[in-house]
Tab-separated table of C-alpha atoms in Angstrom:
chain	number	residue	atom	x	y	z
A	1	UNK	CA	8.273	-21.367	10.791
A	2	UNK	CA	4.718	-21.525	11.939
A	3	UNK	CA	6.596	-18.742	14.657
A	4	UNK	CA	8.073	-17.139	11.935
A	5	UNK	CA	5.313	-16.630	9.645
A	6	UNK	CA	3.049	-15.250	12.672
A	7	UNK	CA	5.983	-12.543	13.438
A	8	UNK	CA	6.394	-11.169	9.539
A	9	UNK	CA	2.598	-11.286	9.226
A	10	UNK	CA	1.799	-9.649	12.226
A	11	UNK	CA	4.629	-6.790	11.463
A	12	UNK	CA	3.119	-6.467	7.991
A	13	UNK	CA	-0.253	-6.041	8.736
A	14	UNK	CA	0.675	-3.360	12.396
A	15	UNK	CA	2.946	-1.771	10.197
A	16	UNK	CA	0.310	-1.019	7.083
A	17	UNK	CA	-2.423	-0.121	9.494
A	18	UNK	CA	-0.546	1.858	11.169
A	19	UNK	CA	1.182	3.320	8.292
A	20	UNK	CA	-1.884	4.222	6.712
A	21	UNK	CA	-3.435	6.061	9.741
A	22	UNK	CA	-0.325	7.830	9.964
A	23	UNK	CA	-0.186	8.884	6.236
A	24	UNK	CA	-3.925	10.134	6.941
A	25	UNK	CA	-2.780	13.065	9.566
A	26	UNK	CA	0.208	14.015	7.249
A	27	UNK	CA	-1.859	13.700	4.285
A	28	UNK	CA	-4.258	16.573	5.424
A	29	UNK	CA	-1.960	18.591	7.886
A	30	UNK	CA	-0.142	19.269	4.515
A	31	UNK	CA	-2.840	20.882	2.945
A	32	UNK	CA	-4.228	22.966	5.644
A	33	UNK	CA	-0.519	24.450	5.564
A	34	UNK	CA	1.060	22.828	8.640
A	35	UNK	CA	5.060	22.090	8.562
A	36	UNK	CA	5.601	18.056	9.192
A	37	UNK	CA	8.978	17.489	10.127
A	38	UNK	CA	8.933	14.000	9.967
A	39	UNK	CA	7.388	11.044	8.719
A	40	UNK	CA	8.856	7.886	9.969
A	41	UNK	CA	7.753	4.621	9.151
A	42	UNK	CA	8.273	2.737	12.704
A	43	UNK	CA	9.800	3.901	15.529
A	44	UNK	CA	13.118	4.621	16.956
A	45	UNK	CA	16.678	5.043	15.175
A	46	UNK	CA	16.016	6.032	11.646
A	47	UNK	CA	17.936	3.485	9.627
A	48	UNK	CA	17.116	5.105	6.241
A	49	UNK	CA	16.100	8.627	5.920
A	50	UNK	CA	15.803	11.725	3.114
A	51	UNK	CA	14.248	15.253	3.188
A	52	UNK	CA	12.084	16.371	0.833
A	53	UNK	CA	11.585	19.947	-0.688
A	54	UNK	CA	9.170	20.996	2.282
A	55	UNK	CA	11.853	19.958	4.644
A	56	UNK	CA	9.701	17.010	5.918
A	57	UNK	CA	12.043	14.234	6.978
A	58	UNK	CA	10.839	10.737	5.718
A	59	UNK	CA	12.836	7.953	7.708
A	60	UNK	CA	12.472	4.446	8.162
A	61	UNK	CA	12.639	3.317	11.674
A	62	UNK	CA	14.561	-0.093	13.241
A	63	UNK	CA	10.812	-1.169	14.810
A	64	UNK	CA	8.726	-1.855	12.423
A	65	UNK	CA	5.572	-1.674	14.312
A	66	UNK	CA	3.942	1.198	13.743
A	67	UNK	CA	5.078	4.922	12.662
A	68	UNK	CA	4.245	8.614	13.793
A	69	UNK	CA	4.058	11.803	12.075
A	70	UNK	CA	6.434	15.045	13.705
A	71	UNK	CA	4.531	18.526	13.028
A	72	UNK	CA	6.155	22.098	13.889
A	73	UNK	CA	4.338	22.939	17.109
A	74	UNK	CA	5.190	25.231	19.455
A	75	UNK	CA	4.189	23.004	22.472
A	76	UNK	CA	6.899	20.841	21.636
A	77	UNK	CA	9.911	23.632	21.354
A	78	UNK	CA	10.610	27.131	20.388
A	79	UNK	CA	9.182	27.746	16.923
A	80	UNK	CA	10.916	30.839	14.755
A	81	UNK	CA	8.823	33.715	14.919
A	82	UNK	CA	9.048	33.441	10.654
A	83	UNK	CA	7.106	29.816	10.701
A	84	UNK	CA	4.746	30.498	13.561
A	85	UNK	CA	2.014	30.110	11.172
A	86	UNK	CA	2.867	26.848	10.360
A	87	UNK	CA	2.764	25.486	13.814
A	88	UNK	CA	0.240	22.877	14.188
A	89	UNK	CA	-1.322	24.802	17.769
A	90	UNK	CA	-1.487	28.188	15.701
A	91	UNK	CA	-4.080	26.717	13.240
A	92	UNK	CA	-8.020	27.362	13.493
A	93	UNK	CA	-10.067	25.008	15.313
A	94	UNK	CA	-11.495	23.405	12.318
A	95	UNK	CA	-8.105	22.631	11.080
A	96	UNK	CA	-7.212	20.929	13.849
A	97	UNK	CA	-9.799	18.726	13.750
A	98	UNK	CA	-9.328	17.610	10.087
A	99	UNK	CA	-6.029	16.555	10.253
A	100	UNK	CA	-7.065	14.692	13.602
A	101	UNK	CA	-9.899	12.652	12.066
A	102	UNK	CA	-7.896	12.090	9.192
A	103	UNK	CA	-6.290	8.815	10.834
A	104	UNK	CA	-9.196	7.052	11.318
A	105	UNK	CA	-10.416	7.878	8.623
A	106	UNK	CA	-7.797	6.776	5.968
A	107	UNK	CA	-7.960	3.090	8.236
A	108	UNK	CA	-12.004	3.172	7.154
A	109	UNK	CA	-10.529	4.004	3.634
A	110	UNK	CA	-8.222	1.170	3.285
A	111	UNK	CA	-10.804	-1.235	4.419
A	112	UNK	CA	-13.075	0.205	2.105
A	113	UNK	CA	-10.299	-0.862	-0.374
A	114	UNK	CA	-9.304	-3.903	0.780
A	115	UNK	CA	-12.916	-5.044	0.711
A	116	UNK	CA	-14.048	-3.426	-2.704
A	117	UNK	CA	-10.812	-5.521	-4.586
A	118	UNK	CA	-11.471	-8.336	-2.261
A	119	UNK	CA	-15.776	-8.070	-3.831
A	120	UNK	CA	-14.560	-7.851	-7.573
A	121	UNK	CA	-11.842	-10.723	-7.748
A	122	UNK	CA	-14.895	-12.488	-5.787
A	123	UNK	CA	-15.177	-14.598	-3.290
A	124	UNK	CA	-16.266	-18.788	-3.062
A	125	UNK	CA	-18.563	-19.428	0.026
A	126	UNK	CA	-20.012	-22.367	1.380
A	127	UNK	CA	-24.138	-21.663	1.682
A	128	UNK	CA	-25.592	-21.550	4.680
A	129	UNK	CA	-27.391	-24.879	4.796
A	130	UNK	CA	-28.509	-26.624	8.521
A	131	UNK	CA	-26.968	-29.360	9.473
A	132	UNK	CA	-27.854	-31.756	13.154
A	133	UNK	CA	-30.399	-29.833	15.067
A	134	UNK	CA	-30.204	-30.345	19.090
A	135	UNK	CA	-33.257	-31.820	20.740
A	136	UNK	CA	-35.251	-29.042	22.479
A	137	UNK	CA	-32.470	-26.311	21.656
A	138	UNK	CA	-33.463	-22.967	20.897
A	139	UNK	CA	-33.104	-23.927	17.449
A	140	UNK	CA	-35.320	-26.877	17.418
A	141	UNK	CA	-37.795	-25.226	19.390
A	142	UNK	CA	-37.930	-22.533	16.818
A	143	UNK	CA	-38.467	-25.014	13.863
A	144	UNK	CA	-35.243	-25.448	11.929
A	145	UNK	CA	-34.325	-28.349	10.140
A	146	UNK	CA	-31.515	-30.118	8.489
A	147	UNK	CA	-31.053	-28.938	5.354
A	148	UNK	CA	-32.346	-25.516	5.493
A	149	UNK	CA	-30.830	-22.183	3.742
A	150	UNK	CA	-30.586	-19.672	6.038
A	151	UNK	CA	-31.316	-16.593	4.278
A	152	UNK	CA	-31.638	-13.942	6.741
A	153	UNK	CA	-31.193	-13.355	10.484
A	154	UNK	CA	-33.254	-10.468	12.134
A	155	UNK	CA	-33.705	-9.464	8.258
A	156	UNK	CA	-29.631	-8.685	7.252
A	157	UNK	CA	-29.268	-11.114	4.256
A	158	UNK	CA	-26.913	-14.139	5.031
A	159	UNK	CA	-25.478	-15.270	1.505
A	160	UNK	CA	-22.632	-17.184	3.165
A	161	UNK	CA	-21.692	-18.422	6.429
A	162	UNK	CA	-20.194	-15.434	7.199
A	163	UNK	CA	-23.188	-13.586	7.221
A	164	UNK	CA	-24.913	-15.523	9.341
A	165	UNK	CA	-22.266	-15.492	12.625
A	166	UNK	CA	-21.948	-11.854	11.614
A	167	UNK	CA	-25.851	-11.293	12.032
A	168	UNK	CA	-25.676	-13.387	15.206
A	169	UNK	CA	-22.579	-12.097	16.911
A	170	UNK	CA	-24.584	-7.947	16.288
A	171	UNK	CA	-27.783	-9.800	18.747
A	172	UNK	CA	-25.185	-10.810	21.427
A	173	UNK	CA	-26.763	-9.778	25.173
A	174	UNK	CA	-30.661	-10.201	22.780
A	175	UNK	CA	-33.618	-11.390	25.322
A	176	UNK	CA	-36.793	-12.588	23.205
A	177	UNK	CA	-36.669	-13.793	20.044
A	178	UNK	CA	-34.139	-13.952	16.924
A	179	UNK	CA	-35.945	-14.116	13.665
A	180	UNK	CA	-34.019	-16.271	10.888
A	181	UNK	CA	-35.622	-16.903	7.331
A	182	UNK	CA	-35.255	-20.426	5.757
A	183	UNK	CA	-35.432	-21.737	2.412
A	184	UNK	CA	-36.337	-25.773	1.675
A	185	UNK	CA	-35.103	-27.952	-0.895
A	186	UNK	CA	-38.226	-26.909	-2.937
A	187	UNK	CA	-37.609	-23.559	-2.830
A	188	UNK	CA	-40.293	-22.763	0.481
A	189	UNK	CA	-39.565	-19.821	2.238
A	190	UNK	CA	-40.246	-19.916	6.400
A	191	UNK	CA	-39.703	-17.366	9.045
A	192	UNK	CA	-38.365	-19.412	12.476
A	193	UNK	CA	-38.672	-17.441	15.902
A	194	UNK	CA	-35.860	-18.786	18.119
A	195	UNK	CA	-36.607	-17.770	21.851
A	196	UNK	CA	-33.154	-16.756	23.581
A	197	UNK	CA	-32.234	-14.906	27.182
A	198	UNK	CA	-29.301	-13.361	27.118
A	199	UNK	CA	-28.076	-14.103	24.116
A	200	UNK	CA	-24.070	-15.356	24.298
A	201	UNK	CA	-23.741	-13.256	27.432
A	202	UNK	CA	-20.502	-13.135	28.368
A	203	UNK	CA	-19.531	-16.036	26.348
A	204	UNK	CA	-15.654	-16.507	25.555
A	205	UNK	CA	-15.326	-17.044	23.202
A	206	UNK	CA	-18.817	-16.350	21.489
A	207	UNK	CA	-20.545	-19.724	19.783
A	208	UNK	CA	-24.054	-18.233	18.177
A	209	UNK	CA	-24.465	-21.712	16.447
A	210	UNK	CA	-24.076	-24.076	19.370
A	211	UNK	CA	-25.429	-21.441	21.862
A	212	UNK	CA	-29.066	-21.397	19.406
A	213	UNK	CA	-28.332	-25.394	19.387
A	214	UNK	CA	-27.431	-26.716	15.466
A	215	UNK	CA	-24.523	-27.548	13.641
A	216	UNK	CA	-23.454	-26.143	9.604
A	217	UNK	CA	-24.437	-28.921	7.268
A	218	UNK	CA	-21.238	-30.421	6.186
A	219	UNK	CA	-20.098	-33.672	3.898
A	220	UNK	CA	-18.911	-36.688	5.683
A	221	UNK	CA	-15.361	-36.221	6.166
A	222	UNK	CA	-13.120	-39.100	6.296
A	223	UNK	CA	-11.161	-39.863	9.321
A	224	UNK	CA	-7.680	-39.204	7.333
A	225	UNK	CA	-5.417	-37.207	9.187
A	226	UNK	CA	-4.282	-33.710	7.624
A	227	UNK	CA	-1.583	-32.168	9.713
A	228	UNK	CA	-0.319	-32.790	12.875
A	229	UNK	CA	0.703	-30.411	15.726
A	230	UNK	CA	4.666	-30.788	16.428
A	231	UNK	CA	4.864	-31.803	20.335
A	232	UNK	CA	1.406	-32.701	20.584
A	233	UNK	CA	-0.190	-36.320	21.824
A	234	UNK	CA	-0.294	-37.497	18.012
A	235	UNK	CA	2.929	-36.551	17.546
A	236	UNK	CA	4.181	-38.255	20.018
A	237	UNK	CA	1.881	-41.518	19.118
A	238	UNK	CA	3.833	-41.792	15.566
A	239	UNK	CA	0.643	-40.507	13.074
A	240	UNK	CA	1.410	-38.617	10.339
A	241	UNK	CA	-0.815	-36.517	7.524
A	242	UNK	CA	-2.293	-39.001	5.613
A	243	UNK	CA	-2.809	-41.571	7.949
A	244	UNK	CA	-6.285	-43.406	7.680
A	245	UNK	CA	-7.997	-43.900	11.029
A	246	UNK	CA	-9.704	-47.355	10.507
A	247	UNK	CA	-10.483	-48.228	13.915
A	248	UNK	CA	-10.329	-46.796	18.137
A	249	UNK	CA	-9.439	-50.012	20.479
A	250	UNK	CA	-11.099	-52.035	17.487
A	251	UNK	CA	-14.204	-50.388	17.173
A	252	UNK	CA	-14.989	-48.816	13.585
A	253	UNK	CA	-14.564	-45.121	12.662
A	254	UNK	CA	-16.458	-44.442	9.696
A	255	UNK	CA	-15.979	-40.446	9.833
A	256	UNK	CA	-13.832	-38.004	11.308
A	257	UNK	CA	-17.047	-36.740	14.023
A	258	UNK	CA	-16.656	-40.520	15.331
A	259	UNK	CA	-12.734	-39.740	15.777
A	260	UNK	CA	-13.262	-36.597	17.335
A	261	UNK	CA	-16.064	-37.880	19.694
A	262	UNK	CA	-13.399	-41.005	20.713
A	263	UNK	CA	-10.813	-38.292	21.459
A	264	UNK	CA	-12.257	-36.538	23.551
A	265	UNK	CA	-14.109	-39.078	25.617
A	266	UNK	CA	-10.615	-40.349	26.475
A	267	UNK	CA	-8.670	-37.880	28.418
A	268	UNK	CA	-5.311	-38.994	29.807
A	269	UNK	CA	-6.312	-42.580	28.115
A	270	UNK	CA	-4.466	-44.529	26.044
A	271	UNK	CA	-5.883	-45.096	22.717
A	272	UNK	CA	-4.510	-48.096	20.391
A	273	UNK	CA	-5.626	-46.719	16.797
A	274	UNK	CA	-5.731	-48.634	14.070
A	275	UNK	CA	-4.300	-47.230	10.757
A	276	UNK	CA	-3.716	-47.527	7.039
A	277	UNK	CA	-0.290	-45.832	5.910
A	278	UNK	CA	1.003	-46.111	1.986
A	279	UNK	CA	-0.908	-49.406	2.008
A	280	UNK	CA	0.457	-50.749	5.094
A	281	UNK	CA	-1.676	-51.805	8.120
A	282	UNK	CA	-0.885	-50.727	11.649
A	283	UNK	CA	-1.352	-49.737	14.869
A	284	UNK	CA	0.158	-46.717	16.760
A	285	UNK	CA	-0.618	-45.446	20.860
A	286	UNK	CA	-2.169	-41.965	21.385
A	287	UNK	CA	-2.578	-40.521	24.628
A	288	UNK	CA	-4.901	-37.605	24.437
A	289	UNK	CA	-4.480	-34.966	27.151
A	290	UNK	CA	-7.220	-33.103	28.822
A	291	UNK	CA	-7.992	-30.035	28.026
A	292	UNK	CA	-10.934	-27.717	29.931
A	293	UNK	CA	-13.699	-26.709	27.166
A	294	UNK	CA	-16.983	-24.979	28.272
A	295	UNK	CA	-16.660	-26.029	31.729
A	296	UNK	CA	-15.843	-29.651	31.006
A	297	UNK	CA	-12.396	-31.814	30.532
A	298	UNK	CA	-12.156	-33.249	26.982
A	299	UNK	CA	-9.307	-35.388	25.343
A	300	UNK	CA	-7.275	-33.467	23.046
A	301	UNK	CA	-4.413	-35.254	20.399
A	302	UNK	CA	-2.909	-32.271	18.316
A	303	UNK	CA	-4.321	-33.720	14.616
A	304	UNK	CA	-6.506	-32.004	11.888
A	305	UNK	CA	-8.366	-33.360	9.581
A	306	UNK	CA	-7.749	-33.149	5.781
A	307	UNK	CA	-9.659	-30.816	3.347
A	308	UNK	CA	-12.923	-31.288	2.736
A	309	UNK	CA	-15.126	-31.733	-0.894
A	310	UNK	CA	-18.053	-29.770	-0.860
A	311	UNK	CA	-20.255	-30.278	-3.632
A	312	UNK	CA	-20.576	-28.028	-6.161
A	313	UNK	CA	-24.294	-27.139	-5.179
A	314	UNK	CA	-23.395	-26.356	-1.702
A	315	UNK	CA	-20.783	-23.514	-3.106
A	316	UNK	CA	-21.642	-19.733	-3.962
A	317	UNK	CA	-19.550	-17.913	-6.138
A	318	UNK	CA	-19.884	-14.114	-4.772
A	319	UNK	CA	-18.230	-11.767	-7.235
A	320	UNK	CA	-19.321	-8.319	-8.571
A	321	UNK	CA	-18.449	-5.492	-11.119
A	322	UNK	CA	-16.607	-2.597	-10.094
A	323	UNK	CA	-19.919	-0.371	-8.883
A	324	UNK	CA	-21.335	-3.263	-6.939
A	325	UNK	CA	-18.060	-4.254	-5.213
A	326	UNK	CA	-17.874	-0.593	-4.496
A	327	UNK	CA	-21.632	-0.734	-3.045
A	328	UNK	CA	-21.115	-4.168	-1.272
A	329	UNK	CA	-17.438	-2.997	0.384
A	330	UNK	CA	-19.141	0.281	1.927
A	331	UNK	CA	-22.192	-1.891	3.257
A	332	UNK	CA	-19.465	-4.497	4.882
A	333	UNK	CA	-17.072	-1.871	6.460
A	334	UNK	CA	-20.340	-0.146	7.702
A	335	UNK	CA	-21.625	-3.458	9.235
A	336	UNK	CA	-17.971	-4.219	10.854
A	337	UNK	CA	-18.101	-0.611	12.200
A	338	UNK	CA	-21.052	-1.106	13.687
A	339	UNK	CA	-20.551	-4.495	14.951
A	340	UNK	CA	-16.835	-2.916	16.424
A	341	UNK	CA	-18.662	-0.066	17.960
A	342	UNK	CA	-21.657	-2.478	19.924
A	343	UNK	CA	-19.013	-4.315	21.079
A	344	UNK	CA	-17.250	-2.269	23.053
A	345	UNK	CA	-20.559	-0.643	24.295
A	346	UNK	CA	-21.638	-4.333	25.299
A	347	UNK	CA	-17.850	-5.296	26.925
A	348	UNK	CA	-18.525	-1.899	29.112
A	349	UNK	CA	-21.879	-2.772	29.613
A	350	UNK	CA	-20.531	-6.388	30.774
A	351	UNK	CA	-22.568	-8.320	28.049
A	352	UNK	CA	-19.491	-9.389	26.468
A	353	UNK	CA	-16.661	-11.089	28.529
A	354	UNK	CA	-13.491	-8.722	28.901
A	355	UNK	CA	-11.504	-11.956	28.188
A	356	UNK	CA	-12.336	-11.581	24.706
A	357	UNK	CA	-9.868	-8.886	24.437
A	358	UNK	CA	-6.870	-9.822	21.972
A	359	UNK	CA	-3.259	-8.532	22.546
A	360	UNK	CA	-0.274	-8.593	19.939
A	361	UNK	CA	0.021	-12.580	20.390
A	362	UNK	CA	-3.287	-13.292	19.542
A	363	UNK	CA	-3.228	-10.922	16.294
A	364	UNK	CA	0.308	-12.166	15.298
A	365	UNK	CA	-1.265	-15.865	15.271
A	366	UNK	CA	-4.951	-14.759	13.402
A	367	UNK	CA	-2.630	-13.028	11.102
A	368	UNK	CA	-0.083	-15.905	10.763
A	369	UNK	CA	-3.211	-17.999	10.230
A	370	UNK	CA	-5.415	-15.497	7.811
A	371	UNK	CA	-1.880	-15.794	5.713
A	372	UNK	CA	-1.641	-19.311	5.858
A	373	UNK	CA	-5.726	-19.671	4.390
A	374	UNK	CA	-5.128	-17.726	1.598
A	375	UNK	CA	-5.334	-13.911	0.146
A	376	UNK	CA	-9.304	-13.268	0.460
A	377	UNK	CA	-8.720	-14.920	4.064
A	378	UNK	CA	-6.137	-12.353	4.850
A	379	UNK	CA	-7.736	-9.154	3.206
A	380	UNK	CA	-10.546	-9.658	5.057
A	381	UNK	CA	-8.760	-10.087	8.596
A	382	UNK	CA	-6.689	-6.970	7.469
A	383	UNK	CA	-9.604	-4.923	6.680
A	384	UNK	CA	-11.252	-5.868	10.196
A	385	UNK	CA	-8.559	-5.119	11.875
A	386	UNK	CA	-8.177	-1.450	9.945
A	387	UNK	CA	-11.613	-0.539	10.922
A	388	UNK	CA	-10.863	-1.536	14.602
A	389	UNK	CA	-8.063	0.718	14.403
A	390	UNK	CA	-9.952	3.399	13.183
A	391	UNK	CA	-12.899	2.686	15.888
A	392	UNK	CA	-10.432	2.479	18.661
A	393	UNK	CA	-8.714	5.801	17.690
A	394	UNK	CA	-11.869	7.808	18.046
A	395	UNK	CA	-13.005	6.333	21.422
A	396	UNK	CA	-12.886	9.621	23.677
A	397	UNK	CA	-9.892	8.575	25.579
A	398	UNK	CA	-7.037	11.464	25.807
A	399	UNK	CA	-3.502	10.021	23.856
A	400	UNK	CA	-6.374	8.506	21.325
A	401	UNK	CA	-6.893	11.037	18.233
A	402	UNK	CA	-10.619	10.737	20.238
A	403	UNK	CA	-9.729	12.163	23.195
A	404	UNK	CA	-7.693	15.258	21.079
A	405	UNK	CA	-11.081	15.276	19.127
A	406	UNK	CA	-13.232	15.998	22.331
A	407	UNK	CA	-10.689	18.870	23.274
A	408	UNK	CA	-11.340	20.306	20.247
A	409	UNK	CA	-14.877	20.322	20.081
A	410	UNK	CA	-15.434	22.334	23.005
A	411	UNK	CA	-12.861	24.987	21.968
A	412	UNK	CA	-15.140	25.282	18.895
A	413	UNK	CA	-18.071	25.245	21.428
A	414	UNK	CA	-16.609	27.867	24.264
A	415	UNK	CA	-14.759	30.033	21.785
A	416	UNK	CA	-11.266	29.209	23.965
A	417	UNK	CA	-8.832	26.017	24.315
A	418	UNK	CA	-8.950	23.618	27.263
A	419	UNK	CA	-6.347	24.542	29.565
A	420	UNK	CA	-3.083	23.070	29.773
A	421	UNK	CA	-3.610	21.722	33.340
A	422	UNK	CA	-7.013	19.769	32.227
A	423	UNK	CA	-5.257	18.116	29.016
A	424	UNK	CA	-2.270	17.014	31.136
A	425	UNK	CA	-5.013	15.456	33.548
A	426	UNK	CA	-6.506	13.674	30.995
A	427	UNK	CA	-3.230	12.874	29.316
A	428	UNK	CA	-2.343	10.762	32.647
A	429	UNK	CA	-6.099	9.438	32.659
A	430	UNK	CA	-5.813	8.228	29.204
A	431	UNK	CA	-2.379	6.456	30.025
A	432	UNK	CA	-3.290	4.857	32.799
A	433	UNK	CA	-6.418	3.692	31.190
A	434	UNK	CA	-4.215	2.610	27.767
A	435	UNK	CA	-2.081	0.609	29.518
A	436	UNK	CA	-4.452	-1.130	31.601
A	437	UNK	CA	-6.319	-2.191	28.594
A	438	UNK	CA	-2.889	-3.371	26.990
A	439	UNK	CA	-2.040	-5.221	30.361
A	440	UNK	CA	-5.343	-7.055	30.336
A	441	UNK	CA	-5.435	-8.042	26.655
A	442	UNK	CA	-1.556	-9.094	26.776
A	443	UNK	CA	-2.732	-11.418	30.218
A	444	UNK	CA	-5.309	-12.607	28.241
A	445	UNK	CA	-3.468	-13.649	25.331
A	446	UNK	CA	-1.165	-15.837	27.389
A	447	UNK	CA	-3.531	-17.493	29.105
A	448	UNK	CA	-5.451	-18.515	25.323
A	449	UNK	CA	-1.713	-20.142	24.917
């Protein structure tokens, strides 16, 4: 059921995002006086189609991952002389630029609308309180202490952990000091300078809090099983959701963290778990399988904790009116766009490992997880993916919108189009680059399984 939900989620997400992208091209082309021959949702053989009064065929095709817009163009076939003024290639270069840029712009607009709806509806966030601080870590040397609330990172306000993580990820590769401002229980503000050297460079995946040496504060979690993965050591050992782990090999387990520590230290070693189930005490044996984590071998049993009950004082409701929500939506879209562009640049320069590339398998898994986590998480993921699609399409790579944009800007400056020979050569290079990136992303997807 989980795999099916992931497939449905990725079809919905990618189908919506690419269709919105193509609608941007379509809408502007129409208003520039260009004849649109077909607007297809999906690829392949049309399942349903109809023609409108402008002669545009609207089709729903068999392969639902995306869509395309086909315009009248003399480069793709003969055009009746009476319709040549409607062809894309005959339009002024500024009109062609507008049509090309409209697709990515539609993705940014979708992100703004998604965030606007989310911020108006309101979100419940966890106050970013510092938990355990590792001795002699950057956090410890900077003076962070348990119980302090992080109010800003590098001058950026951080009302929740999402804000903290975004601000820290934006600093990948930094050397020197990270400025973190905190507020203690008495309301006193303090600024901390945390020393860093090539902060999180080439980490896969980036773990900003662990790198700095502290964890988020969280209430003690009871050692109660919330979920068990299919075909995992926990499932094979007979653990079920709702089981409370009382002891491991006879030693009491007061919290979930204690259980995790014991399991991680016992790769390929049988553990005798004393559990309470439905008012009865029983014993099961689980053998955690070995997994690599940060260069070390740790045990993994495939069970998750139950829901955590957060005290009211550690929760924060973030909600705005229509105008305030729009301001927040524009700000968040700008932040995520800047983060995406910066990440691409850092990947090119080697600060971010290429293994962080994500392909269809990872997108499907994250889409499914976000759908199961609730509407707020799903909308946030949809908005971020829409921004990523917009940014990627604006890269100056032939085949992508950004590549066409480069050609048209050159034409605007020179007063004549780039030769078809040069465009054809660029097309081959662009296709090779995109194919290589897709293969790399798919390879890293497989490696994450």
